[in-house]
PDB file of C-alpha atoms in Angstrom:
ATOM      1  CA  UNK A   9      37.037  24.838  68.448  1.00  0.00           C
ATOM      2  CA  UNK A  10      38.389  27.230  71.012  1.00  0.00           C
ATOM      3  CA  UNK A  11      38.083  27.194  74.802  1.00  0.00           C
ATOM      4  CA  UNK A  12      37.154  30.270  76.804  1.00  0.00           C
ATOM      5  CA  UNK A  13      37.263  30.384  80.604  1.00  0.00           C
ATOM      6  CA  UNK A  14      34.538  32.540  82.063  1.00  0.00           C
ATOM      7  CA  UNK A  15      34.327  34.254  85.410  1.00  0.00           C
ATOM      8  CA  UNK A  16      32.958  33.016  88.665  1.00  0.00           C
ATOM      9  CA  UNK A  17      29.225  33.108  89.237  1.00  0.00           C
ATOM     10  CA  UNK A  18      29.393  32.905  93.017  1.00  0.00           C
ATOM     11  CA  UNK A  19      32.137  32.561  95.592  1.00  0.00           C
ATOM     12  CA  UNK A  20      31.345  32.086  99.265  1.00  0.00           C
ATOM     13  CA  UNK A  21      33.730  31.918 102.224  1.00  0.00           C
ATOM     14  CA  UNK A  22      31.722  29.859 104.658  1.00  0.00           C
ATOM     15  CA  UNK A  23      30.561  31.464 107.870  1.00  0.00           C
ATOM     16  CA  UNK A  24      31.498  28.135 109.430  1.00  0.00           C
ATOM     17  CA  UNK A  25      35.092  29.420 109.720  1.00  0.00           C
ATOM     18  CA  UNK A  26      34.036  30.922 113.014  1.00  0.00           C
ATOM     19  CA  UNK A  27      32.690  27.581 114.231  1.00  0.00           C
ATOM     20  CA  UNK A  28      34.353  24.280 115.081  1.00  0.00           C
ATOM     21  CA  UNK A  29      37.252  22.976 113.001  1.00  0.00           C
ATOM     22  CA  UNK A  30      35.100  20.371 111.257  1.00  0.00           C
ATOM     23  CA  UNK A  31      32.812  23.165 109.969  1.00  0.00           C
ATOM     24  CA  UNK A  32      35.562  25.359 108.541  1.00  0.00           C
ATOM     25  CA  UNK A  33      35.207  25.262 104.775  1.00  0.00           C
ATOM     26  CA  UNK A  34      35.547  27.375 101.670  1.00  0.00           C
ATOM     27  CA  UNK A  35      32.846  26.925  99.037  1.00  0.00           C
ATOM     28  CA  UNK A  36      33.278  28.110  95.467  1.00  0.00           C
ATOM     29  CA  UNK A  37      31.194  27.951  92.317  1.00  0.00           C
ATOM     30  CA  UNK A  38      33.032  27.863  89.017  1.00  0.00           C
ATOM     31  CA  UNK A  39      31.946  28.154  85.421  1.00  0.00           C
ATOM     32  CA  UNK A  40      33.710  26.889  82.322  1.00  0.00           C
ATOM     33  CA  UNK A  41      32.658  27.526  78.744  1.00  0.00           C
ATOM     34  CA  UNK A  42      33.616  26.282  75.312  1.00  0.00           C
ATOM     35  CA  UNK A  43      32.790  28.140  72.133  1.00  0.00           C
ATOM     36  CA  UNK A  44      32.453  25.832  69.164  1.00  0.00           C
ATOM     37  CA  UNK A  45      30.977  25.735  65.683  1.00  0.00           C
ATOM     38  CA  UNK A  46      27.728  23.765  65.337  1.00  0.00           C
ATOM     39  CA  UNK A  47      27.691  20.866  62.911  1.00  0.00           C
ATOM     40  CA  UNK A  48      23.980  19.999  62.917  1.00  0.00           C
ATOM     41  CA  UNK A  49      20.662  21.811  62.583  1.00  0.00           C
ATOM     42  CA  UNK A  50      17.220  20.725  63.727  1.00  0.00           C
ATOM     43  CA  UNK A  51      14.222  22.012  61.787  1.00  0.00           C
ATOM     44  CA  UNK A  52      10.537  21.898  62.632  1.00  0.00           C
ATOM     45  CA  UNK A  53       8.475  22.221  59.496  1.00  0.00           C
ATOM     46  CA  UNK A  54       5.371  20.750  57.990  1.00  0.00           C
ATOM     47  CA  UNK A  55       2.241  21.112  55.938  1.00  0.00           C
ATOM     48  CA  UNK A  56      -1.127  22.547  56.880  1.00  0.00           C
ATOM     49  CA  UNK A  57      -4.291  22.727  54.773  1.00  0.00           C
ATOM     50  CA  UNK A  58      -7.813  23.986  55.281  1.00  0.00           C
ATOM     51  CA  UNK A  59     -10.941  22.588  53.670  1.00  0.00           C
ATOM     52  CA  UNK A  60     -14.654  22.448  54.305  1.00  0.00           C
ATOM     53  CA  UNK A  61     -14.393  18.663  54.503  1.00  0.00           C
ATOM     54  CA  UNK A  62     -12.195  17.022  57.139  1.00  0.00           C
ATOM     55  CA  UNK A  63     -11.122  14.200  54.829  1.00  0.00           C
ATOM     56  CA  UNK A  64     -10.132  16.619  52.086  1.00  0.00           C
ATOM     57  CA  UNK A  65      -8.068  18.755  54.473  1.00  0.00           C
ATOM     58  CA  UNK A  66      -6.223  15.709  55.777  1.00  0.00           C
ATOM     59  CA  UNK A  67      -5.710  14.276  52.283  1.00  0.00           C
ATOM     60  CA  UNK A  68      -4.155  17.511  51.010  1.00  0.00           C
ATOM     61  CA  UNK A  69      -1.894  17.682  54.052  1.00  0.00           C
ATOM     62  CA  UNK A  70      -0.831  14.050  53.682  1.00  0.00           C
ATOM     63  CA  UNK A  71      -0.061  14.571  50.016  1.00  0.00           C
ATOM     64  CA  UNK A  72       2.112  17.575  50.839  1.00  0.00           C
ATOM     65  CA  UNK A  73       4.012  15.757  53.606  1.00  0.00           C
ATOM     66  CA  UNK A  74       4.613  12.766  51.332  1.00  0.00           C
ATOM     67  CA  UNK A  75       6.231  15.093  48.791  1.00  0.00           C
ATOM     68  CA  UNK A  76       8.313  16.802  51.493  1.00  0.00           C
ATOM     69  CA  UNK A  77       9.561  13.464  52.875  1.00  0.00           C
ATOM     70  CA  UNK A  78      10.496  12.310  49.376  1.00  0.00           C
ATOM     71  CA  UNK A  79      12.408  15.513  48.754  1.00  0.00           C
ATOM     72  CA  UNK A  80      14.227  15.250  52.074  1.00  0.00           C
ATOM     73  CA  UNK A  81      15.245  11.677  51.318  1.00  0.00           C
ATOM     74  CA  UNK A  82      16.463  12.720  47.864  1.00  0.00           C
ATOM     75  CA  UNK A  83      18.496  15.497  49.505  1.00  0.00           C
ATOM     76  CA  UNK A  84      20.339  12.899  51.585  1.00  0.00           C
ATOM     77  CA  UNK A  85      18.429  13.128  54.885  1.00  0.00           C
ATOM     78  CA  UNK A  86      18.434   9.703  56.549  1.00  0.00           C
ATOM     79  CA  UNK A  87      15.099   8.193  57.700  1.00  0.00           C
ATOM     80  CA  UNK A  88      16.306   8.268  61.331  1.00  0.00           C
ATOM     81  CA  UNK A  89      16.590  12.069  61.056  1.00  0.00           C
ATOM     82  CA  UNK A  90      12.938  12.597  60.051  1.00  0.00           C
ATOM     83  CA  UNK A  91      10.136  12.228  62.572  1.00  0.00           C
ATOM     84  CA  UNK A  92       6.490  13.249  62.719  1.00  0.00           C
ATOM     85  CA  UNK A  93       5.970  15.133  65.972  1.00  0.00           C
ATOM     86  CA  UNK A  94       2.489  16.564  65.463  1.00  0.00           C
ATOM     87  CA  UNK A  95      -0.538  15.367  63.538  1.00  0.00           C
ATOM     88  CA  UNK A  96      -3.785  17.207  64.150  1.00  0.00           C
ATOM     89  CA  UNK A  97      -7.203  17.899  62.682  1.00  0.00           C
ATOM     90  CA  UNK A  98      -9.096  20.818  64.151  1.00  0.00           C
ATOM     91  CA  UNK A  99     -12.497  22.315  63.378  1.00  0.00           C
ATOM     92  CA  UNK A 100     -12.778  25.890  62.165  1.00  0.00           C
ATOM     93  CA  UNK A 101     -15.675  27.702  63.789  1.00  0.00           C
ATOM     94  CA  UNK A 102     -17.715  30.597  62.469  1.00  0.00           C
ATOM     95  CA  UNK A 103     -17.133  33.969  64.109  1.00  0.00           C
ATOM     96  CA  UNK A 104     -19.083  34.747  67.243  1.00  0.00           C
ATOM     97  CA  UNK A 105     -21.783  37.376  66.753  1.00  0.00           C
ATOM     98  CA  UNK A 106     -23.239  38.802  69.947  1.00  0.00           C
ATOM     99  CA  UNK A 107     -26.169  40.266  67.975  1.00  0.00           C
ATOM    100  CA  UNK A 108     -27.201  36.937  66.544  1.00  0.00           C
ATOM    101  CA  UNK A 109     -29.048  34.110  68.229  1.00  0.00           C
ATOM    102  CA  UNK A 110     -27.522  31.580  65.887  1.00  0.00           C
ATOM    103  CA  UNK A 111     -25.034  29.197  67.481  1.00  0.00           C
ATOM    104  CA  UNK A 112     -21.509  29.052  66.144  1.00  0.00           C
ATOM    105  CA  UNK A 113     -21.023  26.467  63.414  1.00  0.00           C
ATOM    106  CA  UNK A 114     -18.142  24.441  62.082  1.00  0.00           C
ATOM    107  CA  UNK A 115     -17.245  25.983  58.734  1.00  0.00           C
ATOM    108  CA  UNK A 116     -14.285  23.803  57.873  1.00  0.00           C
ATOM    109  CA  UNK A 117     -11.321  21.853  59.127  1.00  0.00           C
ATOM    110  CA  UNK A 118      -7.592  22.546  59.502  1.00  0.00           C
ATOM    111  CA  UNK A 119      -5.227  19.588  59.132  1.00  0.00           C
ATOM    112  CA  UNK A 120      -1.591  19.853  60.238  1.00  0.00           C
ATOM    113  CA  UNK A 121       1.331  17.461  59.962  1.00  0.00           C
ATOM    114  CA  UNK A 122       4.618  18.702  61.454  1.00  0.00           C
ATOM    115  CA  UNK A 123       8.046  17.097  61.097  1.00  0.00           C
ATOM    116  CA  UNK A 124      11.245  17.359  63.096  1.00  0.00           C
ATOM    117  CA  UNK A 125      14.204  17.070  60.734  1.00  0.00           C
ATOM    118  CA  UNK A 126      17.908  16.881  61.570  1.00  0.00           C
ATOM    119  CA  UNK A 127      20.304  18.171  58.925  1.00  0.00           C
ATOM    120  CA  UNK A 128      23.813  16.866  59.583  1.00  0.00           C
ATOM    121  CA  UNK A 129      25.480  18.617  56.642  1.00  0.00           C
ATOM    122  CA  UNK A 130      25.083  22.347  57.255  1.00  0.00           C
ATOM    123  CA  UNK A 131      26.375  23.146  53.770  1.00  0.00           C
ATOM    124  CA  UNK A 132      23.090  21.766  52.423  1.00  0.00           C
ATOM    125  CA  UNK A 133      20.783  23.445  54.936  1.00  0.00           C
ATOM    126  CA  UNK A 134      19.769  26.410  52.798  1.00  0.00           C
ATOM    127  CA  UNK A 135      19.061  24.279  49.748  1.00  0.00           C
ATOM    128  CA  UNK A 136      17.113  21.728  51.817  1.00  0.00           C
ATOM    129  CA  UNK A 137      14.839  24.467  53.120  1.00  0.00           C
ATOM    130  CA  UNK A 138      14.353  25.849  49.638  1.00  0.00           C
ATOM    131  CA  UNK A 139      13.480  22.440  48.225  1.00  0.00           C
ATOM    132  CA  UNK A 140      10.949  21.409  50.864  1.00  0.00           C
ATOM    133  CA  UNK A 141       9.210  24.774  50.684  1.00  0.00           C
ATOM    134  CA  UNK A 142       8.958  24.411  46.918  1.00  0.00           C
ATOM    135  CA  UNK A 143       7.492  20.927  47.391  1.00  0.00           C
ATOM    136  CA  UNK A 144       4.704  21.939  49.740  1.00  0.00           C
ATOM    137  CA  UNK A 145       6.016  22.714  53.232  1.00  0.00           C
ATOM    138  CA  UNK A 146       4.023  25.793  54.232  1.00  0.00           C
ATOM    139  CA  UNK A 147       4.575  25.827  57.989  1.00  0.00           C
ATOM    140  CA  UNK A 148       7.947  26.500  59.613  1.00  0.00           C
ATOM    141  CA  UNK A 149       8.198  26.582  63.403  1.00  0.00           C
ATOM    142  CA  UNK A 150      11.864  27.040  64.084  1.00  0.00           C
ATOM    143  CA  UNK A 151      15.478  26.111  63.554  1.00  0.00           C
ATOM    144  CA  UNK A 152      18.126  25.316  66.149  1.00  0.00           C
ATOM    145  CA  UNK A 153      21.804  24.452  65.875  1.00  0.00           C
ATOM    146  CA  UNK A 154      23.598  21.763  67.830  1.00  0.00           C
ATOM    147  CA  UNK A 155      26.446  19.272  67.959  1.00  0.00           C
ATOM    148  CA  UNK A 156      26.338  15.708  66.725  1.00  0.00           C
ATOM    149  CA  UNK A 157      28.920  14.735  69.360  1.00  0.00           C
ATOM    150  CA  UNK A 158      28.529  17.180  72.281  1.00  0.00           C
ATOM    151  CA  UNK A 159      30.559  15.185  74.838  1.00  0.00           C
ATOM    152  CA  UNK A 160      34.045  16.584  74.003  1.00  0.00           C
ATOM    153  CA  UNK A 161      32.804  20.159  74.405  1.00  0.00           C
ATOM    154  CA  UNK A 162      30.891  19.276  77.575  1.00  0.00           C
ATOM    155  CA  UNK A 163      33.965  17.574  79.061  1.00  0.00           C
ATOM    156  CA  UNK A 164      36.179  20.564  78.266  1.00  0.00           C
ATOM    157  CA  UNK A 165      33.682  23.008  79.788  1.00  0.00           C
ATOM    158  CA  UNK A 166      33.385  20.849  82.907  1.00  0.00           C
ATOM    159  CA  UNK A 167      37.179  20.730  83.319  1.00  0.00           C
ATOM    160  CA  UNK A 168      37.378  24.524  82.980  1.00  0.00           C
ATOM    161  CA  UNK A 169      34.628  24.917  85.585  1.00  0.00           C
ATOM    162  CA  UNK A 170      36.567  22.794  88.103  1.00  0.00           C
ATOM    163  CA  UNK A 171      39.764  24.750  87.403  1.00  0.00           C
ATOM    164  CA  UNK A 172      37.882  28.003  87.880  1.00  0.00           C
ATOM    165  CA  UNK A 173      36.468  26.876  91.238  1.00  0.00           C
ATOM    166  CA  UNK A 174      39.877  25.673  92.464  1.00  0.00           C
ATOM    167  CA  UNK A 175      41.626  28.903  91.423  1.00  0.00           C
ATOM    168  CA  UNK A 176      39.058  31.001  93.244  1.00  0.00           C
ATOM    169  CA  UNK A 177      39.285  28.879  96.362  1.00  0.00           C
ATOM    170  CA  UNK A 178      43.062  29.282  96.403  1.00  0.00           C
ATOM    171  CA  UNK A 179      42.710  33.049  96.029  1.00  0.00           C
ATOM    172  CA  UNK A 180      40.236  33.196  98.890  1.00  0.00           C
ATOM    173  CA  UNK A 181      42.412  31.051 101.150  1.00  0.00           C
ATOM    174  CA  UNK A 182      45.451  33.216 100.461  1.00  0.00           C
ATOM    175  CA  UNK A 183      43.525  36.430 101.055  1.00  0.00           C
ATOM    176  CA  UNK A 184      42.120  35.052 104.324  1.00  0.00           C
ATOM    177  CA  UNK A 185      45.506  33.826 105.546  1.00  0.00           C
ATOM    178  CA  UNK A 186      44.507  30.172 105.734  1.00  0.00           C
ATOM    179  CA  UNK A 187      45.671  26.999 104.002  1.00  0.00           C
ATOM    180  CA  UNK A 188      43.352  25.346 101.552  1.00  0.00           C
ATOM    181  CA  UNK A 189      42.612  21.763 102.501  1.00  0.00           C
ATOM    182  CA  UNK A 190      41.303  18.785 100.537  1.00  0.00           C
ATOM    183  CA  UNK A 191      38.074  18.805  98.574  1.00  0.00           C
ATOM    184  CA  UNK A 192      35.097  17.700 100.643  1.00  0.00           C
ATOM    185  CA  UNK A 193      32.483  17.547  97.908  1.00  0.00           C
ATOM    186  CA  UNK A 194      31.890  18.394  94.253  1.00  0.00           C
ATOM    187  CA  UNK A 195      28.482  18.882  92.675  1.00  0.00           C
ATOM    188  CA  UNK A 196      27.577  19.811  89.129  1.00  0.00           C
ATOM    189  CA  UNK A 197      24.705  22.015  88.109  1.00  0.00           C
ATOM    190  CA  UNK A 198      23.016  21.893  84.741  1.00  0.00           C
ATOM    191  CA  UNK A 199      25.153  22.888  81.795  1.00  0.00           C
ATOM    192  CA  UNK A 200      23.723  24.338  78.612  1.00  0.00           C
ATOM    193  CA  UNK A 201      24.486  25.321  75.051  1.00  0.00           C
ATOM    194  CA  UNK A 202      23.451  28.701  73.726  1.00  0.00           C
ATOM    195  CA  UNK A 203      23.954  30.373  70.333  1.00  0.00           C
ATOM    196  CA  UNK A 204      26.603  33.053  70.049  1.00  0.00           C
ATOM    197  CA  UNK A 205      26.897  35.928  67.567  1.00  0.00           C
ATOM    198  CA  UNK A 206      25.746  34.761  64.162  1.00  0.00           C
ATOM    199  CA  UNK A 207      27.615  35.186  60.903  1.00  0.00           C
ATOM    200  CA  UNK A 208      25.485  35.075  57.770  1.00  0.00           C
ATOM    201  CA  UNK A 209      26.522  32.137  55.641  1.00  0.00           C
ATOM    202  CA  UNK A 210      26.831  32.680  51.905  1.00  0.00           C
ATOM    203  CA  UNK A 211      23.963  31.169  49.946  1.00  0.00           C
ATOM    204  CA  UNK A 212      24.990  28.261  47.744  1.00  0.00           C
ATOM    205  CA  UNK A 213      22.799  29.593  44.948  1.00  0.00           C
ATOM    206  CA  UNK A 214      20.499  32.530  44.402  1.00  0.00           C
ATOM    207  CA  UNK A 215      17.465  30.388  45.261  1.00  0.00           C
ATOM    208  CA  UNK A 216      18.842  29.017  48.545  1.00  0.00           C
ATOM    209  CA  UNK A 217      17.582  30.280  51.880  1.00  0.00           C
ATOM    210  CA  UNK A 218      20.509  32.115  53.579  1.00  0.00           C
ATOM    211  CA  UNK A 219      21.368  30.597  56.964  1.00  0.00           C
ATOM    212  CA  UNK A 220      23.414  32.019  59.856  1.00  0.00           C
ATOM    213  CA  UNK A 221      25.322  29.169  61.487  1.00  0.00           C
ATOM    214  CA  UNK A 222      27.369  31.185  64.000  1.00  0.00           C
ATOM    215  CA  UNK A 223      28.716  29.542  67.152  1.00  0.00           C
ATOM    216  CA  UNK A 224      27.465  27.677  70.195  1.00  0.00           C
ATOM    217  CA  UNK A 225      28.652  28.225  73.750  1.00  0.00           C
ATOM    218  CA  UNK A 226      28.645  25.045  75.842  1.00  0.00           C
ATOM    219  CA  UNK A 227      28.767  25.808  79.579  1.00  0.00           C
ATOM    220  CA  UNK A 228      29.250  23.814  82.770  1.00  0.00           C
ATOM    221  CA  UNK A 229      28.919  24.868  86.402  1.00  0.00           C
ATOM    222  CA  UNK A 230      30.299  23.116  89.485  1.00  0.00           C
ATOM    223  CA  UNK A 231      30.168  23.746  93.229  1.00  0.00           C
ATOM    224  CA  UNK A 232      33.193  22.604  95.265  1.00  0.00           C
ATOM    225  CA  UNK A 233      33.551  22.561  99.042  1.00  0.00           C
ATOM    226  CA  UNK A 234      37.142  22.651 100.413  1.00  0.00           C
ATOM    227  CA  UNK A 235      38.282  22.049 103.965  1.00  0.00           C
ATOM    228  CA  UNK A 236      40.435  24.724 105.648  1.00  0.00           C
ATOM    229  CA  UNK A 237      43.664  23.071 106.763  1.00  0.00           C
ATOM    230  CA  UNK A 238      44.606  25.565 109.485  1.00  0.00           C
TER     231      UNK A 238
END
């Protein structure tokens, strides 16, 4: 893990300096960031089948999901890391024909069962994808990387953000010929994690799906209001 201090988003020398002493403040906004390697991936995959009969479509989908869940469990995915997040059965309608007086009809049904799966061992991610696809997963709606324990990175980014805001306030006070006073208030805005440049991971075997793990950037932003001492 390495820490990177980013620049200031906004720095404001309050117009209140021209007002009464109790309104003389310097307000700064600081940002801190931490670049770190993800150690967890979240997948959204599932099975979808179409059939003229609703029961048959759902049965085929359920059979496929059962096989996928069994394969995931065999690959070492814990039950707490597998969750159904969408189960649907939708009619399939005939095409609309403006030249025909016939009403649109239901021609079949589409059954879908989607799973959210957390993979905590990224070395197995490519092989897990390969296995579940081979066992019937035919719908894949995304992959995201994250941290199993994000707090250390969040704390480090928050500390960098405060340092950034303090440094900027000191620079402003010096440039303005005033003395920086005590902190009046601190507020935090929403932090976030975003993927950085990806590096293609080597496939564990020729059949594995290649995965780019790359890095995450965890950011924090704080606003600090300082009194002006003189």
